[in-house]
Short mmCIF file of C-alpha atoms and ligand atoms in Angstrom, two decimals:
data_model
loop_
_atom_site.label_atom_id
_atom_site.label_comp_id
_atom_site.label_asym_id
_atom_site.label_seq_id
_atom_site.Cartn_x
_atom_site.Cartn_y
_atom_site.Cartn_z
CA MET A 1 -0.03 -0.03 0.05
CA THR A 2 1.43 3.21 -0.91
CA ASN A 3 0.93 6.16 1.44
CA LYS A 4 -1.10 8.94 -0.43
CA GLY A 5 -0.19 11.63 2.11
CA LEU A 6 -2.30 14.62 2.99
CA SER A 7 -4.26 16.43 0.28
CA THR A 8 -2.51 19.30 -1.41
CA ASP A 9 -5.96 20.90 -2.21
CA PRO A 10 -6.78 24.09 -0.12
CA TYR A 11 -9.94 23.97 2.21
CA LYS A 12 -13.03 24.07 0.13
CA GLY A 13 -14.13 27.29 -1.33
CA VAL A 14 -10.69 29.10 -0.70
CA ARG A 15 -7.80 29.54 -2.97
CA ASP A 16 -4.08 29.32 -2.89
CA PHE A 17 -2.43 31.98 -4.88
CA TYR A 18 0.60 30.42 -6.94
CA PRO A 19 2.85 33.11 -8.24
CA GLU A 20 0.81 33.48 -11.59
CA GLU A 21 -2.37 34.00 -9.71
CA MET A 22 -0.85 36.19 -7.13
CA ALA A 23 0.59 38.35 -10.05
CA ILE A 24 -3.17 39.09 -11.14
CA GLN A 25 -4.11 39.59 -7.42
CA SER A 26 -1.45 42.11 -6.81
CA TYR A 27 -2.42 43.93 -9.97
CA ILE A 28 -6.01 44.02 -9.00
CA PHE A 29 -5.14 45.38 -5.58
CA ASP A 30 -2.77 48.04 -7.06
CA VAL A 31 -5.32 49.46 -9.37
CA TRP A 32 -7.97 49.53 -6.51
CA ALA A 33 -5.55 51.19 -4.21
CA GLN A 34 -4.24 53.67 -6.71
CA THR A 35 -7.81 54.68 -7.98
CA ALA A 36 -8.97 55.03 -4.37
CA GLU A 37 -6.18 57.26 -3.42
CA SER A 38 -6.58 59.20 -6.74
CA PHE A 39 -10.14 60.18 -5.18
CA GLY A 40 -8.37 61.15 -1.89
CA PHE A 41 -9.23 58.02 0.17
CA GLU A 42 -7.00 56.94 2.91
CA ARG A 43 -6.44 53.31 3.68
CA TYR A 44 -7.19 51.48 6.98
CA ASP A 45 -7.31 47.87 8.16
CA ALA A 46 -8.52 45.78 11.09
CA SER A 47 -8.43 42.13 12.31
CA ILE A 48 -10.34 39.30 10.53
CA LEU A 49 -11.70 38.43 13.96
CA GLU A 50 -14.74 40.21 15.55
CA PRO A 51 -16.80 39.48 18.49
CA SER A 52 -19.96 37.76 17.06
CA GLU A 53 -22.35 40.23 18.65
CA LEU A 54 -21.24 42.83 16.11
CA TYR A 55 -23.30 40.87 13.50
CA LYS A 56 -26.26 40.26 15.87
CA SER A 57 -27.17 43.73 17.01
CA LYS A 58 -29.99 45.60 15.99
CA GLY A 59 -29.70 47.36 12.67
CA LEU A 60 -26.89 45.13 11.44
CA GLU A 61 -28.81 41.98 11.55
CA ASN A 62 -28.94 40.06 8.39
CA GLU A 63 -30.51 36.67 9.16
CA GLU A 64 -29.27 34.70 6.21
CA MET A 65 -25.63 35.86 6.85
CA VAL A 66 -25.50 35.43 10.58
CA ASN A 67 -27.38 32.19 10.83
CA GLU A 68 -26.24 30.44 7.70
CA GLN A 69 -23.01 32.22 6.42
CA THR A 70 -20.73 33.25 9.13
CA TYR A 71 -17.65 31.12 10.43
CA THR A 72 -18.21 31.34 14.05
CA PHE A 73 -16.44 29.61 17.01
CA ILE A 74 -15.96 29.82 20.65
CA ASP A 75 -12.48 30.84 21.79
CA ARG A 76 -10.60 29.43 24.62
CA GLY A 77 -11.78 32.12 26.91
CA ASP A 78 -15.40 31.23 25.98
CA ARG A 79 -16.10 34.18 23.72
CA GLU A 80 -17.93 33.78 20.71
CA VAL A 81 -15.83 35.03 17.65
CA THR A 82 -16.56 35.37 14.05
CA LEU A 83 -14.33 35.66 10.89
CA ARG A 84 -15.66 38.85 9.22
CA PRO A 85 -18.26 38.14 6.58
CA GLU A 86 -18.12 41.84 5.47
CA MET A 87 -16.28 45.08 6.37
CA THR A 88 -19.10 47.57 7.01
CA PRO A 89 -19.79 46.81 10.70
CA THR A 90 -16.06 46.97 11.35
CA VAL A 91 -15.58 50.23 9.80
CA ALA A 92 -18.63 51.62 11.49
CA ARG A 93 -17.18 50.50 14.73
CA MET A 94 -13.87 52.11 14.04
CA ILE A 95 -15.43 55.39 12.98
CA ALA A 96 -17.67 55.38 16.06
CA GLY A 97 -14.54 54.85 18.23
CA ARG A 98 -12.92 57.97 16.96
CA ARG A 99 -15.97 59.87 16.25
CA ARG A 100 -14.88 63.02 18.36
CA GLU A 101 -11.20 63.20 16.92
CA LEU A 102 -12.12 62.96 13.17
CA SER A 103 -12.63 65.73 10.98
CA PHE A 104 -15.55 64.79 8.70
CA PRO A 105 -16.17 63.92 5.89
CA VAL A 106 -13.48 61.17 5.86
CA ARG A 107 -12.95 58.92 2.87
CA TRP A 108 -11.57 55.54 3.88
CA TYR A 109 -10.64 52.53 1.93
CA SER A 110 -9.39 48.88 2.82
CA ILE A 111 -9.04 45.51 0.97
CA PRO A 112 -9.93 42.99 3.70
CA ASN A 113 -10.26 39.16 3.01
CA LEU A 114 -13.91 38.08 3.93
CA PHE A 115 -15.39 34.66 4.94
CA ARG A 116 -18.79 33.48 4.11
CA TYR A 117 -19.96 29.91 4.36
CA GLU A 118 -21.56 29.71 0.78
CA ARG A 119 -21.94 27.04 -1.66
CA PRO A 120 -18.92 27.64 -3.90
CA GLN A 121 -19.89 28.50 -7.49
CA LYS A 122 -18.85 30.96 -10.32
CA GLY A 123 -18.31 34.35 -8.65
CA ARG A 124 -18.95 33.11 -5.22
CA LEU A 125 -16.33 31.44 -2.76
CA ARG A 126 -15.96 31.08 1.04
CA GLU A 127 -12.96 33.50 1.25
CA HIS A 128 -12.87 36.55 -1.11
CA TYR A 129 -11.00 39.86 -1.04
CA GLN A 130 -13.16 42.98 -1.06
CA LEU A 131 -12.24 46.64 -1.86
CA ASN A 132 -14.30 48.81 0.63
CA CYS A 133 -14.49 52.39 -0.11
CA ASP A 134 -16.78 54.47 2.30
CA ILE A 135 -17.33 58.17 2.83
CA PHE A 136 -18.54 58.97 6.43
CA GLY A 137 -20.12 62.41 7.64
CA ALA A 138 -21.46 63.89 4.31
CA ASP A 139 -25.04 63.76 3.59
CA ASP A 140 -25.28 65.67 0.30
CA TYR A 141 -26.25 63.73 -2.63
CA SER A 142 -23.14 64.81 -4.59
CA VAL A 143 -21.26 62.36 -2.24
CA ASP A 144 -23.61 59.61 -3.61
CA VAL A 145 -22.52 60.76 -7.05
CA GLU A 146 -18.92 60.75 -6.01
CA ILE A 147 -18.82 57.29 -4.50
CA ILE A 148 -20.48 55.77 -7.71
CA SER A 149 -18.20 57.75 -10.06
CA LEU A 150 -15.26 56.16 -8.12
CA ALA A 151 -16.86 52.72 -8.71
CA TYR A 152 -16.97 53.66 -12.50
CA HIS A 153 -13.30 54.81 -12.60
CA MET A 154 -12.15 51.60 -10.89
CA LEU A 155 -13.43 49.68 -13.99
CA LEU A 156 -11.87 52.14 -16.49
CA ASN A 157 -8.61 52.07 -14.66
CA PHE A 158 -8.52 48.42 -15.53
CA GLY A 159 -8.97 49.34 -19.17
CA ALA A 160 -12.59 48.52 -19.35
CA ASP A 161 -14.99 50.90 -21.20
CA ALA A 162 -18.29 52.01 -20.28
CA SER A 163 -20.09 49.60 -22.85
CA MET A 164 -18.86 46.50 -20.94
CA PHE A 165 -20.69 47.41 -17.60
CA GLU A 166 -23.84 48.84 -16.18
CA ILE A 167 -24.61 50.54 -12.97
CA ARG A 168 -27.95 49.96 -11.37
CA ILE A 169 -29.21 52.36 -8.79
CA ASN A 170 -32.27 52.73 -6.63
CA ASN A 171 -33.02 54.47 -3.41
CA ARG A 172 -34.59 53.05 -0.21
CA LYS A 173 -36.28 56.14 0.70
CA GLU A 174 -37.86 56.43 -2.79
CA MET A 175 -38.89 52.85 -2.42
CA THR A 176 -40.73 53.72 0.80
CA GLU A 177 -42.53 56.64 -0.87
CA LEU A 178 -43.49 54.19 -3.86
CA TYR A 179 -44.72 51.54 -1.42
CA ASN A 180 -46.71 54.28 0.45
CA ALA A 181 -48.26 55.49 -2.70
CA ALA A 182 -49.17 51.88 -3.97
CA GLY A 183 -51.04 51.41 -0.48
CA VAL A 184 -48.37 49.61 1.55
CA THR A 185 -47.59 51.65 4.53
CA ASP A 186 -46.56 49.12 7.04
CA SER A 187 -42.89 49.05 7.49
CA ASN A 188 -42.43 45.40 8.29
CA MET A 189 -44.39 44.50 5.14
CA GLN A 190 -42.23 46.95 3.24
CA THR A 191 -39.16 45.25 4.52
CA LYS A 192 -40.62 41.86 3.44
CA ILE A 193 -41.17 43.27 -0.14
CA THR A 194 -37.60 44.56 -0.29
CA ARG A 195 -36.39 41.17 0.64
CA LEU A 196 -38.49 39.54 -2.03
CA ASN A 197 -37.19 42.10 -4.60
CA ASP A 198 -33.76 40.82 -3.92
CA LYS A 199 -34.84 37.60 -5.61
CA PHE A 200 -36.63 39.41 -8.44
CA ARG A 201 -34.16 38.58 -11.23
CA LYS A 202 -33.79 35.15 -9.92
CA ILE A 203 -37.37 33.84 -9.99
CA THR A 204 -40.05 33.93 -12.68
CA LYS A 205 -42.63 36.54 -13.04
CA ASP A 206 -45.30 34.39 -11.60
CA GLU A 207 -43.24 33.26 -8.69
CA TYR A 208 -42.64 36.80 -7.76
CA LYS A 209 -46.22 37.73 -8.19
CA ASN A 210 -47.47 34.92 -6.03
CA ALA A 211 -44.86 35.65 -3.32
CA LEU A 212 -45.86 39.38 -3.47
CA MET A 213 -49.54 38.57 -3.24
CA GLU A 214 -48.82 36.46 -0.12
CA ILE A 215 -47.17 39.43 1.67
CA VAL A 216 -49.69 42.16 0.59
CA GLN A 217 -52.90 40.00 0.59
CA ASP A 218 -54.36 42.23 -2.17
CA LYS A 219 -54.61 41.79 -5.95
CA GLU A 220 -54.51 45.50 -6.89
CA ILE A 221 -51.49 46.35 -4.66
CA THR A 222 -49.64 43.35 -6.05
CA GLN A 223 -50.30 44.73 -9.54
CA LYS A 224 -49.16 48.12 -8.56
CA ILE A 225 -45.95 47.04 -6.98
CA TYR A 226 -45.27 44.65 -9.79
CA ALA A 227 -45.49 47.40 -12.14
CA ILE A 228 -43.16 49.71 -10.09
CA VAL A 229 -40.50 46.87 -9.53
CA SER A 230 -40.56 45.46 -13.16
CA GLY A 231 -40.14 49.05 -14.58
CA GLU A 232 -43.35 48.74 -16.38
CA HIS A 233 -44.05 51.98 -14.62
CA LYS A 234 -41.35 54.24 -16.04
CA GLU A 235 -39.73 56.40 -13.30
CA GLU A 236 -38.93 59.90 -13.44
CA GLN A 237 -34.92 60.30 -13.17
CA ASN A 238 -33.46 60.74 -9.73
CA GLU A 239 -30.82 63.38 -8.69
CA VAL A 240 -27.98 60.84 -8.32
CA LEU A 241 -28.65 59.62 -11.80
CA ARG A 242 -28.64 63.21 -13.21
CA GLY A 243 -25.46 63.98 -11.22
CA LEU A 244 -23.60 61.08 -12.82
CA GLN A 245 -24.94 62.08 -16.17
CA LEU A 246 -23.47 65.58 -15.66
CA LEU A 247 -20.09 63.80 -15.08
CA GLY A 248 -20.45 62.05 -18.41
CA ILE A 249 -21.36 58.70 -16.78
CA LYS A 250 -24.03 57.45 -19.03
CA ASN A 251 -24.07 53.56 -18.31
CA VAL A 252 -26.41 53.90 -15.36
CA VAL A 253 -30.16 52.99 -14.95
CA VAL A 254 -32.63 53.39 -12.13
CA ASP A 255 -33.67 49.74 -11.30
CA ARG A 256 -36.49 49.63 -9.00
CA SER A 257 -36.08 45.96 -8.55
CA LEU A 258 -32.58 46.51 -6.83
CA ALA A 259 -32.85 45.67 -3.20
CA ARG A 260 -29.42 44.78 -1.72
CA GLY A 261 -29.34 42.05 0.91
CA PHE A 262 -28.50 44.29 3.98
CA ASP A 263 -31.10 45.95 6.24
CA TYR A 264 -28.80 48.71 7.03
CA TYR A 265 -29.19 50.77 3.88
CA THR A 266 -31.34 53.92 4.08
CA GLY A 267 -30.86 55.89 1.06
CA THR A 268 -29.13 55.37 -2.34
CA ILE A 269 -28.19 51.76 -3.19
CA PHE A 270 -26.17 50.63 -6.31
CA GLU A 271 -24.86 47.65 -7.96
CA LEU A 272 -22.41 47.16 -10.85
CA PHE A 273 -22.88 44.45 -13.44
CA ASP A 274 -20.92 43.01 -16.46
CA VAL A 275 -23.18 43.01 -19.48
CA SER A 276 -21.41 40.49 -21.48
CA GLY A 277 -23.71 37.67 -20.38
CA GLU A 278 -20.77 35.58 -19.00
CA ASN A 279 -21.01 36.71 -15.38
CA ASN A 280 -24.29 37.23 -13.70
CA ARG A 281 -23.15 38.21 -10.21
CA ALA A 282 -22.94 41.77 -9.22
CA MET A 283 -19.35 42.87 -9.34
CA LEU A 284 -19.75 45.58 -6.68
CA GLY A 285 -22.55 46.69 -4.34
CA GLY A 286 -23.03 49.42 -1.97
CA GLY A 287 -25.31 52.12 -0.57
CA ARG A 288 -26.02 54.82 2.11
CA TYR A 289 -26.43 53.82 5.62
CA ASP A 290 -27.21 56.65 7.98
CA ASN A 291 -27.68 54.93 11.18
CA LEU A 292 -25.10 52.17 11.48
CA THR A 293 -22.51 54.01 13.92
CA SER A 294 -25.34 54.72 16.43
CA LEU A 295 -25.03 51.11 17.46
CA PHE A 296 -22.07 52.23 19.42
CA GLY A 297 -23.79 55.14 21.11
CA GLY A 298 -23.93 58.73 20.55
CA GLU A 299 -24.92 60.90 17.48
CA PRO A 300 -24.98 58.74 14.26
CA VAL A 301 -22.38 59.52 11.58
CA SER A 302 -23.71 58.85 8.29
CA GLY A 303 -21.83 56.46 5.74
CA ILE A 304 -22.00 55.50 2.08
CA GLY A 305 -19.89 53.10 0.40
CA PHE A 306 -19.39 49.96 -1.54
CA GLY A 307 -17.63 46.76 -1.66
CA MET A 308 -16.03 45.23 -4.85
CA GLY A 309 -14.93 41.52 -4.91
CA ASP A 310 -11.70 40.23 -6.43
CA VAL A 311 -13.41 36.97 -7.69
CA THR A 312 -15.83 38.85 -9.89
CA MET A 313 -13.19 41.47 -10.83
CA ARG A 314 -10.89 38.73 -12.03
CA ASP A 315 -13.76 37.09 -13.95
CA PHE A 316 -14.69 40.32 -15.63
CA LEU A 317 -10.99 41.02 -16.75
CA GLN A 318 -10.77 37.61 -18.11
CA THR A 319 -14.10 37.66 -20.01
CA HIS A 320 -13.14 41.12 -21.51
CA ASP A 321 -9.71 40.07 -22.41
CA LEU A 322 -8.22 42.74 -20.17
CA LEU A 323 -5.41 40.43 -18.71
CA THR A 324 -3.49 39.71 -21.91
CA SER A 325 -0.12 40.61 -20.92
CA ASN A 326 1.79 39.37 -17.83
CA ILE A 327 1.47 42.34 -15.32
CA THR A 328 4.35 41.50 -13.08
CA ALA A 329 7.01 40.24 -15.59
CA PRO A 330 10.38 41.92 -15.53
CA LEU A 331 11.01 44.29 -18.48
CA LEU A 332 14.47 42.65 -19.20
CA SER A 333 15.87 39.26 -18.78
CA ILE A 334 19.51 38.44 -19.08
CA LEU A 335 20.53 35.03 -20.48
CA PRO A 336 24.01 33.79 -19.81
CA THR A 337 25.02 31.28 -22.34
CA ASP A 338 26.97 29.43 -19.81
CA SER A 339 26.85 29.35 -15.98
CA ALA A 340 30.29 30.70 -15.78
CA TYR A 341 28.69 33.92 -16.72
CA ASN A 342 26.05 33.88 -14.07
CA MET A 343 27.95 36.37 -11.80
CA GLU A 344 28.79 38.63 -14.66
CA ALA A 345 24.89 38.60 -15.45
CA GLN A 346 24.13 39.78 -11.96
CA LYS A 347 26.41 42.55 -12.31
CA ILE A 348 24.85 43.79 -15.26
CA ALA A 349 21.41 43.28 -13.92
CA GLN A 350 22.39 45.37 -10.88
CA GLU A 351 23.20 48.32 -13.25
CA PHE A 352 19.87 48.16 -15.06
CA ARG A 353 17.89 47.95 -11.75
CA VAL A 354 19.80 51.08 -10.59
CA ALA A 355 18.60 52.75 -13.72
CA GLY A 356 14.93 51.63 -12.97
CA VAL A 357 14.55 48.60 -15.17
CA SER A 358 13.09 45.48 -13.70
CA VAL A 359 15.41 42.50 -14.50
CA SER A 360 15.61 38.86 -13.92
CA VAL A 361 18.57 36.48 -14.76
CA ASP A 362 18.07 33.15 -16.05
CA CYS A 363 20.85 31.10 -14.21
CA SER A 364 19.42 27.72 -15.38
CA THR A 365 21.46 25.37 -17.47
CA LYS A 366 18.92 25.32 -20.26
CA LYS A 367 20.22 26.14 -23.91
CA VAL A 368 19.82 29.82 -24.77
CA GLY A 369 17.09 29.11 -27.31
CA LYS A 370 15.09 27.64 -24.66
CA LYS A 371 15.83 30.55 -22.36
CA ILE A 372 14.56 32.85 -25.01
CA SER A 373 11.28 31.05 -25.45
CA ASP A 374 10.83 30.82 -21.58
CA ALA A 375 11.29 34.49 -21.54
CA ALA A 376 8.83 35.21 -24.33
CA GLU A 377 6.31 32.78 -22.65
CA ALA A 378 6.61 34.84 -19.31
CA PHE A 379 5.87 38.03 -21.13
CA VAL A 380 9.40 39.45 -20.60
CA SER A 381 9.80 42.42 -23.11
CA TYR A 382 13.62 42.29 -23.73
CA VAL A 383 16.34 39.72 -23.57
CA LEU A 384 20.18 40.24 -23.14
CA VAL A 385 22.06 37.20 -24.17
CA LEU A 386 25.36 37.16 -22.38
CA GLY A 387 28.19 35.08 -23.63
CA GLU A 388 32.05 35.34 -24.21
CA ASN A 389 32.06 38.12 -26.83
CA GLU A 390 29.77 40.43 -24.90
CA ILE A 391 31.80 40.14 -21.78
CA ARG A 392 35.07 40.47 -23.70
CA ASP A 393 34.04 43.61 -25.69
CA LYS A 394 31.71 45.14 -23.11
CA LYS A 395 28.99 45.50 -25.89
CA TYR A 396 25.66 43.88 -25.45
CA SER A 397 22.76 43.44 -27.49
CA VAL A 398 19.09 43.74 -26.33
CA LYS A 399 16.31 42.30 -28.29
CA ASN A 400 12.70 43.17 -27.98
CA LEU A 401 10.82 40.01 -28.13
CA GLU A 402 7.61 41.37 -29.43
CA GLU A 403 8.96 43.73 -32.25
CA LYS A 404 11.85 41.26 -32.97
CA VAL A 405 14.20 44.58 -33.05
CA GLU A 406 17.60 44.44 -31.54
CA VAL A 407 19.72 47.43 -30.29
CA SER A 408 23.35 47.06 -29.54
CA GLY A 409 25.69 49.33 -27.53
CA THR A 410 27.56 49.83 -24.23
CA LEU A 411 25.79 49.13 -20.88
CA ALA A 412 25.32 52.89 -20.40
CA GLU A 413 23.64 53.23 -23.79
CA LEU A 414 21.33 50.41 -23.33
CA THR A 415 20.18 51.29 -19.89
CA GLU A 416 19.23 54.65 -21.15
CA LYS A 417 17.45 53.29 -24.03
CA ILE A 418 15.55 50.84 -22.04
CA ALA A 419 14.82 53.05 -19.02
CA THR A 420 13.02 55.56 -21.11
P1 HAM B 501 -22.08 42.62 -0.89
O1 HAM B 501 -23.00 42.88 -1.86
O2 HAM B 501 -22.43 41.54 0.14
O3 HAM B 501 -21.88 43.91 -0.10
O4 HAM B 501 -20.54 42.27 -1.53
C1 HAM B 501 -20.00 43.34 -2.44
C2 HAM B 501 -19.31 42.38 -3.55
O5 HAM B 501 -18.27 41.67 -2.82
C3 HAM B 501 -20.18 41.57 -4.38
O6 HAM B 501 -20.77 42.34 -5.39
C4 HAM B 501 -19.04 40.63 -4.88
O7 HAM B 501 -18.30 41.20 -5.97
C5 HAM B 501 -18.24 40.36 -3.70
N1 HAM B 501 -18.67 39.28 -2.94
C6 HAM B 501 -19.61 39.09 -1.93
N2 HAM B 501 -19.77 37.91 -1.51
C7 HAM B 501 -18.82 37.02 -2.15
C8 HAM B 501 -18.39 35.76 -2.31
N3 HAM B 501 -18.83 34.89 -1.37
N4 HAM B 501 -17.49 35.39 -3.00
C9 HAM B 501 -16.86 36.23 -3.89
N5 HAM B 501 -17.16 37.48 -3.88
C10 HAM B 501 -18.09 37.91 -3.09
C11 HAM B 501 -21.17 44.17 1.01
O8 HAM B 501 -20.50 43.32 1.64
C12 HAM B 501 -21.18 45.52 1.82
N6 HAM B 501 -20.91 45.53 3.15
C13 HAM B 501 -20.50 46.46 0.85
C14 HAM B 501 -20.77 47.91 1.36
C15 HAM B 501 -19.49 48.60 1.95
N7 HAM B 501 -21.83 48.71 1.64
C16 HAM B 501 -21.37 49.86 2.03
N8 HAM B 501 -20.11 49.78 2.13
#
């Protein structure tokens, strides 16, 4: 009997990041961070562990998430602890903790890993990373426009264009008014309808209407609400939509079926979708929540923000062919023709690096032809083959692998050429 050993697979629904996956991951995080900072956002972070009560308190409760989706355990000191399933309660806690010292509005971002016990499927895993961008202490609708514009620029900065995605917005306050006008004034009933709307696009028209009828117990009201949610009853535009249009952002629609799963949203809510048809899950979701920090006592500080997942981001980039070149390949690879020249290669690499060029040295014992094809496969732009002649004459040739052109010269000449 052979000993098969332990499995090399990661735990169900989580990922290992081998260098080629990590390269994509780092690229995504870099674009996220740079874009958030270009809007004046400051980075924060926190532990993945939170006391479970944070997710059970009034206002934060999300039954599905707390009862079915959290990783919760008892620590050795008998405390109930949860691996954070989202960042919003944590950031609300942190803002509330510094409420007196902070000068509002503040713009904060973070890239936490989050844990949800979900059935792994396309776009959904048990651990994902989520960019969180939130603005606290500003109620003006221009801030709603700003945060959605930030979401839009996230996509553009990955090379996407506006025809590849759509932003859907809605507003919880406006929905309350629409429910009232349709004859549903009871707030519990309104919450039930909102939760049902969250499934609107996943169930059939009849299933939706039947479930709605069960909640409101009235045929006419069912018709009215269906007309609103399905968009049959065309809406006037709202101010956030107009604000976005003023900024030239046109791929936005008001979608009254948009509900969002969390009870804490109080105003604008929004999601962003890939329109290719390949990826059905929202890539990003968020909204305004005016009362969350009041859980921690004192006057509430209003917040608005979004979460954007790395799994859906990566699917989007792959679908739209926006990951074609290897993002972390060095610009230049030095290929010694014999291991005797490896140390000389290191010296040359050093000179290029000082000039700001990223360089690797292929110190393997492979034939030089194979070294060149390896470099090309790894998306390296230039190669410098280092042999006896180059070392003797102190003259080198650098070949551009894509354009197949070669330039020769001294090290000083070449570093200058490549670095620019
Ligand atoms: P959410 O809609 O639950 O919102 O998640 C936001 C995004 O995170 C989703 O659109 C998706 O890209 C990604 N995501 C969520 N769950 C998973 C999963 N299991 N696997 C992979 N990706 C996932 C929130 O979490 C809110 N706290 C966002 C927010 C921030 N609202 C205001 N500020």
